[in-house]
Short mmCIF file of C-alpha atoms in Angstrom, two decimals:
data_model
loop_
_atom_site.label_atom_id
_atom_site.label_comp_id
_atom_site.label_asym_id
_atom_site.label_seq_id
_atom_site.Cartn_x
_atom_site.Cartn_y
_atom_site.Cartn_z
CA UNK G 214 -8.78 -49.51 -28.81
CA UNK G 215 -9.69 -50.56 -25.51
CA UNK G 216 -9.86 -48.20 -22.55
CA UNK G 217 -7.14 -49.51 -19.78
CA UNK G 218 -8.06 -46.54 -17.40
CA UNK G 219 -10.11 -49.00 -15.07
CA UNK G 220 -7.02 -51.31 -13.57
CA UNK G 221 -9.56 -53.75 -12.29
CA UNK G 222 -10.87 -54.57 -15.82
CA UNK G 223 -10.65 -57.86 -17.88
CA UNK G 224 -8.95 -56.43 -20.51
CA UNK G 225 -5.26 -57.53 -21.03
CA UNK G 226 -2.72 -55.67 -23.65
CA UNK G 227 -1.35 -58.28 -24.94
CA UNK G 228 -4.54 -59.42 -26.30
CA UNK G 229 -4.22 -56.74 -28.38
CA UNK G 230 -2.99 -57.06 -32.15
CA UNK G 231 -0.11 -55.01 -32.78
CA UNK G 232 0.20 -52.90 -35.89
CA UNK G 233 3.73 -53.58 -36.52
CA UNK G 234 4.72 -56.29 -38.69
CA UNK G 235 6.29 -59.35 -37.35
CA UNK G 236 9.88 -60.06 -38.29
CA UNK G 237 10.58 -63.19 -39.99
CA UNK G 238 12.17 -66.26 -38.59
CA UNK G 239 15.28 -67.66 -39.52
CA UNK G 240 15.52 -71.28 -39.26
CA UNK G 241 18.73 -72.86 -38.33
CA UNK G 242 20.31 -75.73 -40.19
CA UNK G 243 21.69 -78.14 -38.02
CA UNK G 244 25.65 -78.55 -37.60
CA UNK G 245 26.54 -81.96 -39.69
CA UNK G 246 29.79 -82.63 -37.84
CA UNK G 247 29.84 -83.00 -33.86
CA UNK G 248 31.99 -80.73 -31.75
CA UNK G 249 34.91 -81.99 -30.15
CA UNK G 250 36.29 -80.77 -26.47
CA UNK G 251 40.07 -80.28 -26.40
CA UNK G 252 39.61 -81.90 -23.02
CA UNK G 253 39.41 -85.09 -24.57
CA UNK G 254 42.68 -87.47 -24.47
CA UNK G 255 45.49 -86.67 -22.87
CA UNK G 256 47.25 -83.54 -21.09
CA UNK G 257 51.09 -83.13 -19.54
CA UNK G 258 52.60 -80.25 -18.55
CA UNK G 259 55.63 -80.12 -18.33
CA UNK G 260 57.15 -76.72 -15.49
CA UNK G 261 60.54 -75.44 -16.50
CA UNK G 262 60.34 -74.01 -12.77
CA UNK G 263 59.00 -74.33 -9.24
CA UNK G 264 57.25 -70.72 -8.87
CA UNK G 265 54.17 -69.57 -9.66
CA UNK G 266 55.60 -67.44 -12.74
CA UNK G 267 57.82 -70.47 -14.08
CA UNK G 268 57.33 -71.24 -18.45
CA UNK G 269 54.56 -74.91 -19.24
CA UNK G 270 55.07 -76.69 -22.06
CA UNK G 271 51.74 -78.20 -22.88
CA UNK G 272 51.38 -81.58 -24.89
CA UNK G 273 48.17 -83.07 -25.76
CA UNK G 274 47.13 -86.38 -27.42
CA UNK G 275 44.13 -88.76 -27.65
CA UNK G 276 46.01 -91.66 -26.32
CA UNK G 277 48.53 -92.51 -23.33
CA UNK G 278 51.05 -94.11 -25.90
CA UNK G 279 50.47 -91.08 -28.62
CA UNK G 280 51.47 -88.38 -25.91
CA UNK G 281 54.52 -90.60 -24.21
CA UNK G 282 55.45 -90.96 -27.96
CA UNK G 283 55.48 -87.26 -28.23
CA UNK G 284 57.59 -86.24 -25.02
CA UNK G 285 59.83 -88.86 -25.99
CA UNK G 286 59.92 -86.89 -29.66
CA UNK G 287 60.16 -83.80 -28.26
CA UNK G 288 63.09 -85.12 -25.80
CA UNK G 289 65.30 -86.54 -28.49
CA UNK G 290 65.22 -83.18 -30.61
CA UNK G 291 66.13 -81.14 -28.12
CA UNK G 292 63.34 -79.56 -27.98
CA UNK G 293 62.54 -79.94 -23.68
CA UNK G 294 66.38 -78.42 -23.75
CA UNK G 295 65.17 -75.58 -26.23
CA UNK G 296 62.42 -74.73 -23.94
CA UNK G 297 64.59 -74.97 -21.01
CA UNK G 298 67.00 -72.52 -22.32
CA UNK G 299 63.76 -69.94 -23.56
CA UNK G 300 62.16 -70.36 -20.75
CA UNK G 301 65.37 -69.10 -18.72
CA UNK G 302 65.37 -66.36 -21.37
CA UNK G 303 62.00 -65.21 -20.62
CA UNK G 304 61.61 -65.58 -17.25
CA UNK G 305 65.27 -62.55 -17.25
CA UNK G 306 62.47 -60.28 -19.68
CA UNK G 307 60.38 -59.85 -16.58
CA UNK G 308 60.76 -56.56 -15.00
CA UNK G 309 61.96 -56.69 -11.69
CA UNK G 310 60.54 -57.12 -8.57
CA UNK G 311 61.22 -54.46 -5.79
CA UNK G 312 63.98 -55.73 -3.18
CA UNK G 313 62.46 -54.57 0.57
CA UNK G 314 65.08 -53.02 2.81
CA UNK G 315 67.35 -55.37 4.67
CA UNK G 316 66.04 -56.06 7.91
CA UNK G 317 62.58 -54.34 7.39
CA UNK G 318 60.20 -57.58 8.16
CA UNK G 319 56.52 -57.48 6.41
CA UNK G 320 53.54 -58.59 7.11
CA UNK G 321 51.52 -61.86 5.21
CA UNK G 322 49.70 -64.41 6.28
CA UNK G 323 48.55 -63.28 9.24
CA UNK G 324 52.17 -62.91 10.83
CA UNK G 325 55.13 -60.82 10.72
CA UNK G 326 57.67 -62.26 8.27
CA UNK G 327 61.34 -61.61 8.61
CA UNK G 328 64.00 -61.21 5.77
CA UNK G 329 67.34 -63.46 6.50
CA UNK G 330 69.43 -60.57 8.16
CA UNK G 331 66.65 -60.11 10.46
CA UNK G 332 65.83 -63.63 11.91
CA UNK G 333 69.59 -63.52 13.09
CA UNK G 334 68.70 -60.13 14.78
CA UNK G 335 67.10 -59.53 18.78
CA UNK G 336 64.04 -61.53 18.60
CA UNK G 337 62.64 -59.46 21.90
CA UNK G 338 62.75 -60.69 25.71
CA UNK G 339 64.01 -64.45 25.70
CA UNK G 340 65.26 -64.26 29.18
CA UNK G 341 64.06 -63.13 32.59
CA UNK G 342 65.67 -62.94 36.11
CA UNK G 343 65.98 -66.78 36.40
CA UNK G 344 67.30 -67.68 32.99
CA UNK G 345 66.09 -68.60 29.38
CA UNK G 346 62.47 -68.88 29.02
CA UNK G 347 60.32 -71.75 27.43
CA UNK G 348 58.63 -70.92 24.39
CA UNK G 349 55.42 -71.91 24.01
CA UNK G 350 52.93 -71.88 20.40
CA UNK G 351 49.22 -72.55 20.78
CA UNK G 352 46.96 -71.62 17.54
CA UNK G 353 47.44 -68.24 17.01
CA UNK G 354 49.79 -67.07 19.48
CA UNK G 355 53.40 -67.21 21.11
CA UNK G 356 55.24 -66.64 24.09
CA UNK G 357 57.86 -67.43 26.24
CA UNK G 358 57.49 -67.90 29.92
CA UNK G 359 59.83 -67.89 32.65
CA UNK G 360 60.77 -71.36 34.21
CA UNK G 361 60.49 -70.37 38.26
CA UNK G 362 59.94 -73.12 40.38
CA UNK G 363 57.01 -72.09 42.17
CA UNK G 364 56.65 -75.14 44.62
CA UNK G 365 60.09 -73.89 45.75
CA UNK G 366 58.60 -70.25 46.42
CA UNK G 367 60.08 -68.47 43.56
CA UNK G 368 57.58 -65.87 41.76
CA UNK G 369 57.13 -66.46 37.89
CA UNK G 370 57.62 -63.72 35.60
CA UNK G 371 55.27 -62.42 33.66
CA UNK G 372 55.54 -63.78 30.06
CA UNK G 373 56.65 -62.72 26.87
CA UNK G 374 54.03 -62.59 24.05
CA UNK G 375 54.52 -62.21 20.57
CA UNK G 376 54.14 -58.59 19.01
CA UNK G 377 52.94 -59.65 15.68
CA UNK G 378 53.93 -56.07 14.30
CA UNK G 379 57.25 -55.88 15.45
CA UNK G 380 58.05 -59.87 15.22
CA UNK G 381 59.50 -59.54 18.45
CA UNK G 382 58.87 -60.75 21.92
CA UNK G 383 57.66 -58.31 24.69
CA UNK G 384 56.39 -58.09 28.13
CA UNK G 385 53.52 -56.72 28.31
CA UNK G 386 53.60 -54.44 31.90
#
């Protein structure tokens, strides 16, 4: 056995014979049929929905006239209608999905997003001493400014940015 307590030496241990046995190899045969992709042909989906959550049907075939053949098969017994109707079905199975308070707006995408009763509601300081303000939306921000004439020696108010926590208009003082 070689002595390794010298690092700098020549001596390597995996020059070294081991006195385990070595483990046989298996050879592999080789596959005799090739493997197919079932990405090959075609694909249509067809949605029973517009939302994200909304049923597929999925038909597959190796040619454009096989899979037209096949929707127009699965058309003429009923079946898109059977799906239609199960997909309806499923889609009640779902649990459901918590209603936020009326009114209450939430935050996503970056801005404050109203529910209906709310976007009918006091959207914040639209007006000022000399009458509606124009609203004005550059990249990520809003506001409304007052319409003074200043060449006729009126003073502008200050403006009314949007409070993207609130969803409402405010001037900031």
């Amino acid at each position: 056995m070689p002595n390794y307590d010298d690092p700098f030496a020549d001596i390597s241990p995996w020059d070294e014979k081991s006195d385990l046995t070595e483990t046989p190899t298996v050879e592999e045969t080789p596959m005799t049929t090739p493997a197919t992709a079932d990405n090959e042909g075609f694909c249509a989906t067809l949605k029973f929905g517009p939302g994200y959550d909304a049923p597929w049907l999925v038909m597959r075939d190796g040619s454009a006239d096989g899979l037209k053949r096949k929707i127009g098969e699965a058309k003429e017994s009923g079946l898109l209608e059977t799906m239609g109707k199960a997909s309806a079905y499923v889609v009640t199975l779902a649990p459901p999905k918590a209603d936020k308070a009326a009114g209450q707006p939430s935050f996503s995408g970056g801005r404050v997003q109203n529910s209906a009763g709310a976007e009918s509601g006091h959207k914040g300081d639209l007006t000022c001493d000399h009458g509606a303000r124009t609203h004005v939306a550059k990249g990520t921000w809003e506001a409304y400014f007052c319409n003074a004439d200043e060449r006729a020696g009126e003073a502008k108010c200050p403006p009314a940015f949007l409070d993207k926590k609130t969803g409402k208009f405010a001037v900031k003082r």
